[in-house]
Amino acid sequence: MAVVQPSSPATPYRITGSFVLAARQFPRHRAAMVGLVLLVLICLAAALAPWIAPYDPVQIKLSAKLKPPSFEHLLGTDHFGRDVFSRLIYGGRTSLSVGVLVVVFAFVLGVPLGLASGYFGGRIDNLLMRLVDAFLTFPPLLLAVALVGLLGPDIQNVMLALGLVQAPVLARIVRGSTLAVREDVYVTAARALGAGPARIVLSHILRNVMSPIVVQLTIVFSAAVVAEASLSFLGFGTQPPQPSWGRDMSEARRFLGDAPWMFMAPTGIIMLCVLSINFLGDGLRDALDPRAWRTRRQLSKGEG
Amino acid sequence: MPLLSVRNLQTRFATDRGIVRAVNGVSFDLEEGEVLGLVGESGSGKSVTALSIMRLVPEPPGKVTADSLTLEGTDLLRLSEADAREIRGSRMAMIFQDPMRSLNPVLTIGRQLTEVLRRHQKLSGTAARRRAIELLETVGIPMAEKRLAAYPHQFSGGMRQRVMIAIALSCNPRLLIADEATTALDVTIQAQIIDLVKRLQRERGTSVIWISHDLGVVAGLCDRVNVMYAGNVVETAPIRELFHRPSHGYTLGLMGSTPRVDGSGTARLTPIEGMPPNLIDPIPLCPFLPRCRVSVPACQARPPERREFGVGHWASCLADLAK
Ligand SMILES: Nc1ncnc2c1ncn2[C@@H]1O[C@H](COP(=O)(O)OP(=O)(O)OP(=O)(O)O)[C@@H](O)[C@H]1O
Ligand SMILES: [Mg+2]
């Protein structure tokens, strides 16, 4: 082989990385951007709650109970006369962190399990999947309750328990996709070029199983927000009067006839979050798959 | 010393129905700079032979054994998986049939090229990219520098196969195995890819194993041919010898079922009747016997032994086809 004579040694021949390209692609996905903006706003509101909430979320004022929405109380008041809007803003602190952390736990536990199981197969797969099966035979909420009982009833443990409960489902999904991708010719081709298991799993398989992962994680998020409510209802996690979307929603059911706003506010915000995350997930999935990328020209012509 | 030496290679797969003997005693040598064709109909064990050499047969369910399997004196079967990884992609490389699927759809061409260079040649990012551009130019991809950032789906099938060739040859392997590398491409593109392989092979002195069930392609490219049937090499000969004096009933049948590429002679296809044997039950006689049109009484009595028909030309056939 001839010695390489760089034509212009200063030229660094940059290749734009896949993730950079994906990141550039993302803003073109309109729904995903809407989702992102909404989520950022909701998170900001929760983070800045003490400064933007008009009332103390736990301040009881029986003289003002069950008031419908007005300029004074934008989303009305609940059965203790607490401002629903303020509770919504503060409740986001609990609910969003539960949702996000459960997603993170589920990802950290479930994805490596599923990848290992699917890629290595054989005995490892058998062992891991029997474990997953064992987990899946219990009703998820019951399992979470048992785990929280074991770990102690504070909010971190609730998140951990919910993540643990969701991880096997995710692992199973990742395993299935991995099994399919593992047989793809490019995986054999990569092995034929000397790639080891770590390289193959991380740079060839994981990237190709991202879309089912993203879809499942949006489901995990909404399930976690709702499950936190059930757990706190059972006396685990956040306790009254601390606001949480899930618990406020389940409490409001008793007043559905008299004060529907009490129910609609937390339900609406949960739905909004789930929807935003779904949009975001869609965009993320498309951004990670170059085949779904649309060029600027196609977009301006309104194609695809 | 030959570059690659294969002696009594046997590859078996444990399946629900029994042990499948996919490769059953293959032996051959591949010289430095030689282009060897591996032909045979579907299921004859060509791919499994290639994968066995590359140490890519999944074990289990597979099991590869051989009296010896050496590449440049290295005993391939005795290598640890980590050492095998070192050799794959650097001293031997393989390209596959389906260029639509042998590149990772979510990684850029540049990333897939540089990954190999960085792994085996320990090149820095910049050096690897520079080398990648050269390689793409070598295989005839215009505007190589721009193409590094492209994704496989932005390339045509022929272009992708060129990229695959660039990747496979990036670390200057001594052995290149091409498994049906042009089967999925249309005829014009096929010819271009074959020319490319020929040129690169000549420039670099790479030894090539070219797997195909198209004798026409093999005729234009290879120095020598191994004809495989039911997991074994049934005839081997220099390319001209094989066409002038096919000496195995199966080779004869294969030629009858291949259209003549040079336009001379008949272009009619005469497919071989019947099915290849299943590879689970032991085959005591000639495996091709039930389908053979030139069998002699001796074929019913004993398994065929290897017979010499010329220099480097032998066949496991009892019929005398030379007459
Ligand atoms: N993983 C496996 N498990 C069981 N049997 C297998 C496995 N891989 C290959 N085989 C069997 O080995 C035999 C040879 O297969 P191989 O792929 O080598 O054929 P081939 O000559 O390459 O055919 P083609 O021209 O169709 O590519 C076939 O009967 C096949 O069923
Ligand atoms: Mg094959």
mmCIF file of N, CA and C and ligand atoms in Angstrom, chain B residues 13 15 22 41-48 180 213 279, ligand 1:
data_model
loop_
_atom_site.group_PDB
_atom_site.id
_atom_site.type_symbol
_atom_site.label_atom_id
_atom_site.label_comp_id
_atom_site.label_asym_id
_atom_site.label_seq_id
_atom_site.Cartn_x
_atom_site.Cartn_y
_atom_site.Cartn_z
ATOM 1 N N PHE B 13 -24.639 -29.059 12.755
ATOM 2 C CA PHE B 13 -25.584 -28.278 13.543
ATOM 3 C C PHE B 13 -26.525 -29.220 14.271
ATOM 4 N N THR B 15 -29.955 -29.910 15.536
ATOM 5 C CA THR B 15 -31.314 -29.400 15.335
ATOM 6 C C THR B 15 -32.298 -30.369 15.976
ATOM 7 N N ALA B 22 -23.678 -30.078 7.684
ATOM 8 C CA ALA B 22 -23.716 -29.051 6.641
ATOM 9 C C ALA B 22 -22.433 -29.071 5.816
ATOM 10 N N GLU B 41 -25.243 -25.993 -5.748
ATOM 11 C CA GLU B 41 -26.592 -25.452 -5.625
ATOM 12 C C GLU B 41 -26.907 -25.092 -4.180
ATOM 13 N N SER B 42 -28.073 -24.519 -3.984
ATOM 14 C CA SER B 42 -28.482 -24.052 -2.670
ATOM 15 C C SER B 42 -28.426 -25.188 -1.646
ATOM 16 N N GLY B 43 -27.852 -24.908 -0.495
ATOM 17 C CA GLY B 43 -27.808 -25.910 0.563
ATOM 18 C C GLY B 43 -26.608 -26.827 0.495
ATOM 19 N N SER B 44 -25.689 -26.586 -0.454
ATOM 20 C CA SER B 44 -24.560 -27.500 -0.589
ATOM 21 C C SER B 44 -23.468 -27.218 0.435
ATOM 22 N N GLY B 45 -23.614 -26.150 1.212
ATOM 23 C CA GLY B 45 -22.676 -25.911 2.306
ATOM 24 C C GLY B 45 -21.620 -24.855 2.002
ATOM 25 N N LYS B 46 -21.840 -24.065 0.970
ATOM 26 C CA LYS B 46 -20.849 -23.043 0.603
ATOM 27 C C LYS B 46 -20.727 -21.993 1.700
ATOM 28 N N SER B 47 -21.867 -21.452 2.105
ATOM 29 C CA SER B 47 -21.816 -20.401 3.131
ATOM 30 C C SER B 47 -21.270 -20.938 4.443
ATOM 31 N N VAL B 48 -21.693 -22.123 4.808
ATOM 32 C CA VAL B 48 -21.222 -22.681 6.081
ATOM 33 C C VAL B 48 -19.712 -22.910 6.035
ATOM 34 N N GLU B 180 -21.744 -14.930 -2.554
ATOM 35 C CA GLU B 180 -22.803 -14.482 -3.468
ATOM 36 C C GLU B 180 -22.825 -12.964 -3.560
ATOM 37 N N HIS B 213 -23.517 -19.524 -7.196
ATOM 38 C CA HIS B 213 -24.018 -20.702 -7.888
ATOM 39 C C HIS B 213 -24.120 -20.424 -9.382
ATOM 40 N N LEU B 279 -29.272 -33.805 4.967
ATOM 41 C CA LEU B 279 -27.905 -33.909 5.476
ATOM 42 C C LEU B 279 -27.862 -34.535 6.857
HETATM 43 N N1 LIG C 1 -27.621 -22.505 11.965
HETATM 44 C C1 LIG C 1 -27.966 -23.619 11.275
HETATM 45 N N2 LIG C 1 -28.673 -24.578 11.878
HETATM 46 C C2 LIG C 1 -29.028 -25.706 11.204
HETATM 47 N N3 LIG C 1 -28.722 -25.941 9.925
HETATM 48 C C3 LIG C 1 -28.018 -25.020 9.265
HETATM 49 C C4 LIG C 1 -27.596 -23.804 9.898
HETATM 50 N N4 LIG C 1 -26.910 -23.057 8.996
HETATM 51 C C5 LIG C 1 -26.903 -23.784 7.863
HETATM 52 N N5 LIG C 1 -27.556 -24.947 8.017
HETATM 53 C C6 LIG C 1 -27.740 -25.992 7.003
HETATM 54 O O1 LIG C 1 -26.532 -26.211 6.355
HETATM 55 C C7 LIG C 1 -26.742 -26.545 5.002
HETATM 56 C C8 LIG C 1 -25.818 -25.768 4.122
HETATM 57 O O2 LIG C 1 -26.188 -24.416 4.146
HETATM 58 P P1 LIG C 1 -25.400 -23.267 3.394
HETATM 59 O O3 LIG C 1 -26.006 -21.993 3.828
HETATM 60 O O4 LIG C 1 -23.949 -23.429 3.577
HETATM 61 O O5 LIG C 1 -25.760 -23.526 1.882
HETATM 62 P P2 LIG C 1 -25.265 -22.714 0.616
HETATM 63 O O6 LIG C 1 -24.480 -23.647 -0.214
HETATM 64 O O7 LIG C 1 -24.605 -21.468 1.048
HETATM 65 O O8 LIG C 1 -26.631 -22.420 -0.103
HETATM 66 P P3 LIG C 1 -27.139 -21.073 -0.798
HETATM 67 O O9 LIG C 1 -26.687 -21.170 -2.202
HETATM 68 O O10 LIG C 1 -28.612 -21.187 -0.669
HETATM 69 O O11 LIG C 1 -26.562 -19.939 -0.049
HETATM 70 C C9 LIG C 1 -28.197 -26.296 4.704
HETATM 71 O O12 LIG C 1 -28.870 -27.542 4.607
HETATM 72 C C10 LIG C 1 -28.686 -25.536 5.904
HETATM 73 O O13 LIG C 1 -30.002 -25.888 6.215
#
